[in-house]
Coordinates of C-alpha atoms and ligand atoms in Angstrom, one line a residue:
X16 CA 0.0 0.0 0.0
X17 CA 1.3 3.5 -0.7
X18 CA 2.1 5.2 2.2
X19 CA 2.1 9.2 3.4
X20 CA 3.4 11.1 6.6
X21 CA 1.6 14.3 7.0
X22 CA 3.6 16.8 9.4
X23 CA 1.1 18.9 11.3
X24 CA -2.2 18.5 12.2
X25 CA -3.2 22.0 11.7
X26 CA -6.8 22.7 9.2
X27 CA -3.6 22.3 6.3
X28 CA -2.3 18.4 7.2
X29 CA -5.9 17.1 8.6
X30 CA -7.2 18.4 5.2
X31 CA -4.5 16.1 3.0
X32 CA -4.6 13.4 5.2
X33 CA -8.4 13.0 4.8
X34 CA -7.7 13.7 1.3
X35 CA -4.9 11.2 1.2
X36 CA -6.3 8.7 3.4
X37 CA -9.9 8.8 0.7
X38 CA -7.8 8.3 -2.1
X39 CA -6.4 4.9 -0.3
X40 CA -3.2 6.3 0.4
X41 CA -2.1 4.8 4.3
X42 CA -1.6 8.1 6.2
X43 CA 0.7 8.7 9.6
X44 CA -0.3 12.6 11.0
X45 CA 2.4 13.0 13.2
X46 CA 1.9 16.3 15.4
X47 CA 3.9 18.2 18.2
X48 CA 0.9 19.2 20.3
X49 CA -1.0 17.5 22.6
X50 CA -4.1 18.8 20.4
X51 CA -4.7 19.0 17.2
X52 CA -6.3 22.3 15.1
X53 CA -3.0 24.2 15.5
X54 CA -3.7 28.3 15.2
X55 CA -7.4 26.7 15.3
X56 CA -7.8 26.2 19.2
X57 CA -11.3 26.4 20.9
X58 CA -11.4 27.1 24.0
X59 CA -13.8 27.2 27.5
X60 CA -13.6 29.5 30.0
X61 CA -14.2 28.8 33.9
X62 CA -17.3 30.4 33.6
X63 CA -18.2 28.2 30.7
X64 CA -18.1 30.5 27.7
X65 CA -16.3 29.1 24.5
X66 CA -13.7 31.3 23.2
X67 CA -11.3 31.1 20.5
X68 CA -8.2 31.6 21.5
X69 CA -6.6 31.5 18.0
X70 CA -8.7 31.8 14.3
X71 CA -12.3 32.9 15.0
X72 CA -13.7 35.0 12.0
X73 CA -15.2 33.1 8.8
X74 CA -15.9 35.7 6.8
X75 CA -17.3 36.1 3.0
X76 CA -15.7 33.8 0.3
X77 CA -14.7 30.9 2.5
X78 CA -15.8 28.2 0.2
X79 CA -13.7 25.5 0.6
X80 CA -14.4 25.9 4.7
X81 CA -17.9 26.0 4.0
X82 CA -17.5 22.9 1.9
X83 CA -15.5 21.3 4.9
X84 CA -18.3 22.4 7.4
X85 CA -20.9 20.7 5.5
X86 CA -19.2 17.6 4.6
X87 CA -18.3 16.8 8.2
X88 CA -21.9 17.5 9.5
X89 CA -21.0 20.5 11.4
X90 CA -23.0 23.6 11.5
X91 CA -22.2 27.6 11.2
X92 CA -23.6 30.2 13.6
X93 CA -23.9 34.4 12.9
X94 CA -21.5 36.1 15.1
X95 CA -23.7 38.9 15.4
X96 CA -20.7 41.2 14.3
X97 CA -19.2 41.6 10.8
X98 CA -15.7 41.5 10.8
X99 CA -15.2 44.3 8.4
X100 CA -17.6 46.5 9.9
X101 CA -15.8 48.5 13.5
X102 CA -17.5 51.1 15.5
X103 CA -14.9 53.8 15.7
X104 CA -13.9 55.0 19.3
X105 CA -13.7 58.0 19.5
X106 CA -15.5 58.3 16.1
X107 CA -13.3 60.6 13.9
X108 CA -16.4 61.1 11.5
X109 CA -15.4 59.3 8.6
X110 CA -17.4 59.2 5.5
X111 CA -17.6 55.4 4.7
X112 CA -18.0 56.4 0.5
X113 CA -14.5 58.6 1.1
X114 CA -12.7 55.8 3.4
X115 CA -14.0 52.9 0.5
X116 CA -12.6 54.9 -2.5
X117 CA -9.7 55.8 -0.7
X118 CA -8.7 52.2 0.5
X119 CA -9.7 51.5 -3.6
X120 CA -7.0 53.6 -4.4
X121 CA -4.7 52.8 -1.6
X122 CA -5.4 48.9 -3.4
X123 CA -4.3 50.4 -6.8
X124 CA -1.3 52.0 -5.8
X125 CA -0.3 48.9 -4.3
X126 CA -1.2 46.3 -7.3
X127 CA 1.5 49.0 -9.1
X128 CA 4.0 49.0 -6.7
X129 CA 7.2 47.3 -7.1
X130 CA 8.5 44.6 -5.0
X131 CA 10.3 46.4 -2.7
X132 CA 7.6 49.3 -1.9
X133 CA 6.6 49.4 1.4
X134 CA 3.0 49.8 3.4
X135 CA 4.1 52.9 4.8
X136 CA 4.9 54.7 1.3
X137 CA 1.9 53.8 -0.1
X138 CA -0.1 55.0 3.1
X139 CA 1.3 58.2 3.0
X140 CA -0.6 59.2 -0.3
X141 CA -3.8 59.4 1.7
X142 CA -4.7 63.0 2.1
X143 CA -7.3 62.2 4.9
X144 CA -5.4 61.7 8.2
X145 CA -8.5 59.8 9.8
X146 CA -8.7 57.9 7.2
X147 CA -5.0 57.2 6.3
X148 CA -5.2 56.5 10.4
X149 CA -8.0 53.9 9.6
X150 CA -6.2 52.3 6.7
X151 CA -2.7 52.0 9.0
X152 CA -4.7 50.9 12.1
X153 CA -7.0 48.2 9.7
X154 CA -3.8 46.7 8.0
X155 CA -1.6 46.6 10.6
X156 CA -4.1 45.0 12.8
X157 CA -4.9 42.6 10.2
X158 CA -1.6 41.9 9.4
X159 CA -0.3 41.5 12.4
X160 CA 3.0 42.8 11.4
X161 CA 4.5 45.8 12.5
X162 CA 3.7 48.7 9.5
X163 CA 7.0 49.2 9.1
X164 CA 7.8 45.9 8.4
X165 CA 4.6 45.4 6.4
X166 CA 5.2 45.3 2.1
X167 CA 3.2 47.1 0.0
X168 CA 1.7 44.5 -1.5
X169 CA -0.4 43.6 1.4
X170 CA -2.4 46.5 0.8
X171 CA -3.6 45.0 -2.7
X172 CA -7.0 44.0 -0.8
X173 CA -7.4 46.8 2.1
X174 CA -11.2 47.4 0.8
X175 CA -11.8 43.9 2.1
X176 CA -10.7 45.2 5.7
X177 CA -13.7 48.0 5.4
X178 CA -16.5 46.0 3.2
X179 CA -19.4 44.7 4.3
X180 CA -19.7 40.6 5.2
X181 CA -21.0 38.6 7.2
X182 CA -19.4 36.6 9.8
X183 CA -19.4 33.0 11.4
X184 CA -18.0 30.5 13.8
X185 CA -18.4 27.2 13.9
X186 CA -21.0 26.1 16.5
X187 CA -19.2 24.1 19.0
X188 CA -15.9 25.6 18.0
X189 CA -14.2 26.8 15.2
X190 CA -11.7 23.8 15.8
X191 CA -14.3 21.1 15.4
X192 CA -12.8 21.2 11.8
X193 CA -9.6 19.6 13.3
X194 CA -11.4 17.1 15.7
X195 CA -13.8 15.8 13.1
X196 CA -10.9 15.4 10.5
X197 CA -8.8 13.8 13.4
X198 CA -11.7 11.4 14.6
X199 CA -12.1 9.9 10.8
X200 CA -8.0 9.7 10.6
X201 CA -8.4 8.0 14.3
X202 CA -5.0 6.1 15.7
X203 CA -3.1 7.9 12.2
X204 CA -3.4 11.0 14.2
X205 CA -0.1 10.6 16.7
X206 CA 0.0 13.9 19.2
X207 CA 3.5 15.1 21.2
X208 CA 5.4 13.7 18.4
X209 CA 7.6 16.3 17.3
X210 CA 9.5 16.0 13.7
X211 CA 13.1 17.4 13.1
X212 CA 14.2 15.9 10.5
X213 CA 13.0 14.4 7.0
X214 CA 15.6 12.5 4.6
X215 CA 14.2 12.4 1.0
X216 CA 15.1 11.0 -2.0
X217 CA 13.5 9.5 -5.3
X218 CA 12.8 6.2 -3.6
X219 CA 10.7 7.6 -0.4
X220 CA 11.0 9.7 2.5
X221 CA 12.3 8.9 5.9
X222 CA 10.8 11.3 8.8
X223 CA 12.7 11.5 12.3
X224 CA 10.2 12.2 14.8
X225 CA 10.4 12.2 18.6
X226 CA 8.9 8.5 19.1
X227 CA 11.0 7.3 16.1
X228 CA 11.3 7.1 12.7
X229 CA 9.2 6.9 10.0
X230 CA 9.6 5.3 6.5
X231 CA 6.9 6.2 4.0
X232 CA 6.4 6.9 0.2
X233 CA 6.5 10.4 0.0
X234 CA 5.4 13.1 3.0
X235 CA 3.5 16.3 3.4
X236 CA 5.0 19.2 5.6
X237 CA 2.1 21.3 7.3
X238 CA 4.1 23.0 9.9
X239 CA 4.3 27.1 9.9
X240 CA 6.5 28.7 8.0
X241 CA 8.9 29.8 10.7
X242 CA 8.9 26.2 11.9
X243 CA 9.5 24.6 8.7
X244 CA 13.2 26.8 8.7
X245 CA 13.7 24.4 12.1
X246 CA 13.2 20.8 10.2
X247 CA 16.6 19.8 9.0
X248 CA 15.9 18.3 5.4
X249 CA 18.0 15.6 3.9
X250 CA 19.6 17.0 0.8
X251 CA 18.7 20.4 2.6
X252 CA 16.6 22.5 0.7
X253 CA 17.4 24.5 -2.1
X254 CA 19.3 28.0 -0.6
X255 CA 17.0 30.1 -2.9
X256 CA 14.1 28.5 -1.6
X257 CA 15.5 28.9 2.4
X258 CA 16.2 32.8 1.6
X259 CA 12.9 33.1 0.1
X260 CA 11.3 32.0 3.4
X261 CA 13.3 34.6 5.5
X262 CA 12.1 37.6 3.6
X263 CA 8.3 36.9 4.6
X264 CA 7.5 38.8 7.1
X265 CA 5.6 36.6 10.3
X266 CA 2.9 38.5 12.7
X267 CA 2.7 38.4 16.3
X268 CA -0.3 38.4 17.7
X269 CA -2.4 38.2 20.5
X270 CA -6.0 37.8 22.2
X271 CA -7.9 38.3 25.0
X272 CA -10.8 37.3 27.0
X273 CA -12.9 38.9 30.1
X274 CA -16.1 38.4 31.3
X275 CA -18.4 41.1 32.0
X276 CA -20.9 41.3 35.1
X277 CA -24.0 40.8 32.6
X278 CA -24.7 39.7 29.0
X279 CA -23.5 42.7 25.6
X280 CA -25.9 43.4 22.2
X281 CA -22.9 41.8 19.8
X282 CA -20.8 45.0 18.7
X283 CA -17.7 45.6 17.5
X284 CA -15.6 48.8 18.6
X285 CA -12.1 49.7 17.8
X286 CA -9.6 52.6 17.9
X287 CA -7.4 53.5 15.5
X288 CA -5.3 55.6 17.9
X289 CA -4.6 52.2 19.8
X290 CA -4.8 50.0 16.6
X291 CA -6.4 47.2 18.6
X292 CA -10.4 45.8 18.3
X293 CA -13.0 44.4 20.8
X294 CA -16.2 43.0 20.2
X295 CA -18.7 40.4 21.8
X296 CA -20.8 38.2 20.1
X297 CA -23.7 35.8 21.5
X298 CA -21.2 32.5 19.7
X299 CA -20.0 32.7 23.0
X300 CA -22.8 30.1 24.3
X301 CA -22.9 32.6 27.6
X302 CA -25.3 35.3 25.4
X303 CA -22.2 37.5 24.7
X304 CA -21.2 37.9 27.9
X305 CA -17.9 37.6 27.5
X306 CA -15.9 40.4 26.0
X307 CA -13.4 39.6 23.3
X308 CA -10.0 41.5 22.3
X309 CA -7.4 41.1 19.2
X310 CA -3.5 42.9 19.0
X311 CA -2.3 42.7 15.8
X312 CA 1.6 43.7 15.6
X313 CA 4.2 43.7 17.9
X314 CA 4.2 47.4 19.1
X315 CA 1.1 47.1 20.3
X316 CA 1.6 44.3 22.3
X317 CA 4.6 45.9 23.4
X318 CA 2.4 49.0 24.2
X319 CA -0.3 47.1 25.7
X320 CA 2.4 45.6 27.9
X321 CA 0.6 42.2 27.6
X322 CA 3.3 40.4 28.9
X323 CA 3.0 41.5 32.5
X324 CA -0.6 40.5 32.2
X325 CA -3.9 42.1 30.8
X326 CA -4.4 44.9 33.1
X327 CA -3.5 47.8 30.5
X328 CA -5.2 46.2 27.8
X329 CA -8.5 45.8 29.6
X330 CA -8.0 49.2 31.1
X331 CA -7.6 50.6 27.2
X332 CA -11.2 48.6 26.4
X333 CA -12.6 50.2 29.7
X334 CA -11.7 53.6 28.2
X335 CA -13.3 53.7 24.9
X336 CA -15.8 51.1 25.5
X337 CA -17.6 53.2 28.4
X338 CA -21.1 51.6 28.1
X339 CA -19.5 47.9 28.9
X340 CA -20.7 46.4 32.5
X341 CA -18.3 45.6 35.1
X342 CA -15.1 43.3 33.7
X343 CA -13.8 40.6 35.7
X344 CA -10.3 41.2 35.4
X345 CA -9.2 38.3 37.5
X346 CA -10.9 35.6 35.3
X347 CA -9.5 37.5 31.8
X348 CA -8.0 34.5 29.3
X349 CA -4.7 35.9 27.4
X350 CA -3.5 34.1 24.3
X351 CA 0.1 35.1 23.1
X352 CA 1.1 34.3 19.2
X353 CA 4.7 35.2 19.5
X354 CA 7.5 34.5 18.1
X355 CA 9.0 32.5 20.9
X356 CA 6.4 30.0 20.5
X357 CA 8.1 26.6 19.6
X358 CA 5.0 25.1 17.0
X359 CA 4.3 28.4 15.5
X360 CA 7.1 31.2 15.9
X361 CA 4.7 33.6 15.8
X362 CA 0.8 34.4 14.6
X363 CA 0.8 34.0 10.7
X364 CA 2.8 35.2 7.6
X365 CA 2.5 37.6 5.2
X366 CA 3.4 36.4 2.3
X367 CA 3.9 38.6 -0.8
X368 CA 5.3 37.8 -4.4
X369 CA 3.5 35.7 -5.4
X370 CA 3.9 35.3 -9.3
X371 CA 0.8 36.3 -11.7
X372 CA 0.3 33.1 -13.1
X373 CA 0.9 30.8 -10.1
X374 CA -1.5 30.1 -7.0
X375 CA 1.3 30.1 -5.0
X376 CA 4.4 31.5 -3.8
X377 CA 7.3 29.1 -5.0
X378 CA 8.3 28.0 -1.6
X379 CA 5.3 26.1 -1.4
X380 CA 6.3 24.2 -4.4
X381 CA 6.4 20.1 -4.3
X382 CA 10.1 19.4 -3.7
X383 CA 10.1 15.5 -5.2
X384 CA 8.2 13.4 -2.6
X385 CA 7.4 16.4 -0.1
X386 CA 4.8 18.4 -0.7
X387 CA 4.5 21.5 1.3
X388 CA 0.9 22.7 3.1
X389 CA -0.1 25.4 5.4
X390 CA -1.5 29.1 5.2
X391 CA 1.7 30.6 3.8
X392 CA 1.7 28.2 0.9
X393 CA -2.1 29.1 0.0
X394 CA -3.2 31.3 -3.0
X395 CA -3.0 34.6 -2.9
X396 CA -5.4 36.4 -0.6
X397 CA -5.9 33.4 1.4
X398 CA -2.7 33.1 3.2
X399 CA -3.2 33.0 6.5
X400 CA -6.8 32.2 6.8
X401 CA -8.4 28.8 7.6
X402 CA -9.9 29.2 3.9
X403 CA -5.8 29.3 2.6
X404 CA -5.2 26.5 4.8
X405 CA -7.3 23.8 4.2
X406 CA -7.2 24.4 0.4
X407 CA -3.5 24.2 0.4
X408 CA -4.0 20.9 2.4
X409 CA -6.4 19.8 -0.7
X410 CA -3.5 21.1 -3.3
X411 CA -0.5 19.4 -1.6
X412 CA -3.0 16.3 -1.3
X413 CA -3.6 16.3 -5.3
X414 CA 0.5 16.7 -5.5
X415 CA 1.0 13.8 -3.4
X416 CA -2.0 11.2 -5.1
X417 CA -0.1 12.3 -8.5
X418 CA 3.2 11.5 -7.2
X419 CA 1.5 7.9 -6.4
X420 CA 0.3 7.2 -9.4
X421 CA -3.1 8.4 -8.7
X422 CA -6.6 7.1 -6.4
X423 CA -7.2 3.7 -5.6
Ligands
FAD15 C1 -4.3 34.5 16.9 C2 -4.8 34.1 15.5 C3 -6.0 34.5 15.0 C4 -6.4 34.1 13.7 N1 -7.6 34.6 13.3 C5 -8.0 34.1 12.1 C6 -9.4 34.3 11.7 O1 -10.1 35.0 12.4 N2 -9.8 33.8 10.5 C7 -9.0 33.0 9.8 O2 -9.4 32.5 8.7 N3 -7.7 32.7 10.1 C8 -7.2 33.2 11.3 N4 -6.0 32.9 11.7 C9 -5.1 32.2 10.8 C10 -5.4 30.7 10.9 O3 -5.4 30.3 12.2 C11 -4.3 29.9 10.2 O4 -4.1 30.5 8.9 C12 -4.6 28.4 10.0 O5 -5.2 27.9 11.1 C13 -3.2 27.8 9.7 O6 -3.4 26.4 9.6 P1 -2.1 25.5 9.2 O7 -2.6 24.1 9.2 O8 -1.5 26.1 8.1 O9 -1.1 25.7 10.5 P2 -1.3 25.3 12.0 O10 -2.7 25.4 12.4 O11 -0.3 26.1 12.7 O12 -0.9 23.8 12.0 C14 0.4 23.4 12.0 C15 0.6 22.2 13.0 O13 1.9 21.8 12.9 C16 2.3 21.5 14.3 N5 3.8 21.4 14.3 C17 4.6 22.5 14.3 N6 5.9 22.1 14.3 C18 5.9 20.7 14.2 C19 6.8 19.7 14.2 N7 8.2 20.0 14.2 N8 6.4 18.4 14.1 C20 5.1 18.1 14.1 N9 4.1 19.0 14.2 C21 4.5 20.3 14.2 C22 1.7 22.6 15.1 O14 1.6 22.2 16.4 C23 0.3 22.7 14.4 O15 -0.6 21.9 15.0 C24 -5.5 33.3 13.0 C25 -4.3 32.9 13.5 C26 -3.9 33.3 14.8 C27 -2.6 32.8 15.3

């Protein structure tokens, strides 16, 4: 029987070994976690909500998660909130026509930019402070990289940050994806069982993993980018390909969680002074009575000083938020995407340069028997979604059957 090891059981390597594993290929999901779902990871809190503490917005144009939510029986519910659409605190008094056509010609100047153009430059042609403020506060946020780090070319779809659409979880938990993918895959799916290295050749691959090694046909590496650089490969990957990976620039990111004294109407506020959002949403199974936070980009956690704890942050939401009953500061839930996180090395990338006529940047590209998944080897637009994940799971799937000799 042909035989697969998929590295990672994030949405990207549950989505090729179902894939794989349909097609009659024997899969082994070998994963460092003692959970699988990755930057999916569902959450309750004492008080019983459910939180996400990583991916949580499904927005407009997920179709191949939509497809995924339907085939495994699961169910989407409203968040209440559109993730586009922000109360402004305090409201600067923007005209939404002026900020749309703005952000369409913040997207133009970008599409024309050259490769080495950066966020920053492009921002600066916006003659509207509040706006340009919006724009900066939106993509940074977004992003989750620091605007001075952040290329040009991730402005290419800012209008999507300020459009309309509506907004979902999955009911139960966004990361019922991974579980039901994991329960079909059942003992394939081995957890705290780190890889570090994979030895490749024409013949098949040989993965070294921390409860041994693992000889198979061909494999499929679904680990974050950052962590991917960490896997010695055996011939080593191509240097163009390594120095490719360093130029994309990775996020950090993180989220928060306190409970309020009595149930919130599901709104969305942000401030573009602090560059941070907070919103609640009855998809918390406790009727929105939990209060949820998102820092995009490194200043602002640094700002925020979340890593002695959530009291500035939830003192910042206090602030702007005045209307909010009483927050329980004591029971507040921090989640930290940084870059000294061992299984993701931060939040997710931001990949640009990706050729016209490919769906993909070239360091997702099938290197013999390895096929590369994840959110930074997705089509453009979709890196680092859910939506770029699971369809690069499906792609590097397709790669892999091929490389067999096709389904059985
Ligand atoms: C805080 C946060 C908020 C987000 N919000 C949203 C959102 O609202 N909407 C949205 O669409 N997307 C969002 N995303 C992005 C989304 O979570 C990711 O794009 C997607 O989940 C990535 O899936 P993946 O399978 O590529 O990677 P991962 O989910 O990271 O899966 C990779 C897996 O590989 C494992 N691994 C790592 N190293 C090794 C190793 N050496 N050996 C074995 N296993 C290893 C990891 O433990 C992990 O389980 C968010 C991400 C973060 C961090």
């Amino acid at each position: 029987m042909r035989t697969c090891v998929v590295i990672g059981a994030g949405c990207a390597g549950l989505t090729a070994a179902d894939a794989l594993a349909e097609a009659g290929v024997e899969v082994t999901v070998l994963e460092a976690r003692d959970r699988v779902g990755g930057r999916v990871w569902s959450d309750r809190t004492a008080g019983g909500a459910l939180i996400e503490r990583g991916a949580e917005f499904i927005t407009a144009g997920y179709d191949a998660t939509d497809a995924m939510v339907e085939r495994l029986g699961l169910e989407y519910r409203g968040m209440g909130i559109r993730y586009p659409d922000r109360e402004l605190r305090p409201d600067p008094g923007i005209d939404r026509a002026e900020a749309l056509a703005a952000a369409h010609a913040v997207e133009v100047a970008a599409a024309a930019a050259g490769p080495d153009a950066m966020a920053l430059d492009i921002l600066a042609t916006v003659e509207d402070e509040a706006i340009r403020e919006l724009l900066a506060s939106r993509s940074q946020s977004a992003s989750s990289v620091a605007l001075e780090d952040l290329p040009a070319e991730r402005l290419r779809t800012v209008g999507h940050l300020l459009d309309d659409g509506e907004t979902r979880r999955v009911g139960g938990g966004n990361d019922g994806i991974a579980l039901c993918l994991a329960e079909r895959l059942g003992s394939a799916v081995r957890l705290e069982d780190p890889v570090s290295r994979i030895e490749h050749g024409p013949d098949g691959v040989r993965v070294h993993a921390a409860s041994g090694v693992y000889a198979a046909d061909a494999c499929i590496v679904a680990v974050p980018l950052a962590v991917t650089q960490d896997i010695i490969f055996d011939p080593p990957l191509p240097p163009e390909r390594c120095a490719a990976m360093d130029r994309i620039p990775i996020g950090q990111a993180a989220k928060l969680v306190v409970p309020a004294a009595a149930t919130v109407p599901p709104a969305a506020i942000m401030s573009t002074a602090d560059r941070f959002w907070a919103y609640t949403s009855p998809c918390d199974e406790v009727g929105g009575a939990v209060v949820g936070s998102w820092i995009g980009g490194a200043p602002v956690l640094d700002q925020l000083e979340v890593d002695a704890g959530p009291a500035t942050w939830i003192e910042r939401i206090r602030g702007y938020w005045g209307e909010l009953p009483e927050l329980d500061e004591a029971a507040a839930e921090t989640t930290l995407w940084r870059r000294d996180h061992p299984w993701t090395k931060g939040s997710y990338s931001a990949v640009t340069g990706i050729p016209d006529d490919r769906d993909r940047h070239p360091i997702g590209d099938q290197l013999g028997r390895v096929s590369f998944a994840g959110e930074h080897t997705a089509p453009r637009d979709w890196t680092a979604t859910i939506e770029g994940a699971i369809r690069s799971g499906q792609r590097a799937a397709d790669e892999i059957i091929t490389t067999l000799g096709g389904a059985t």
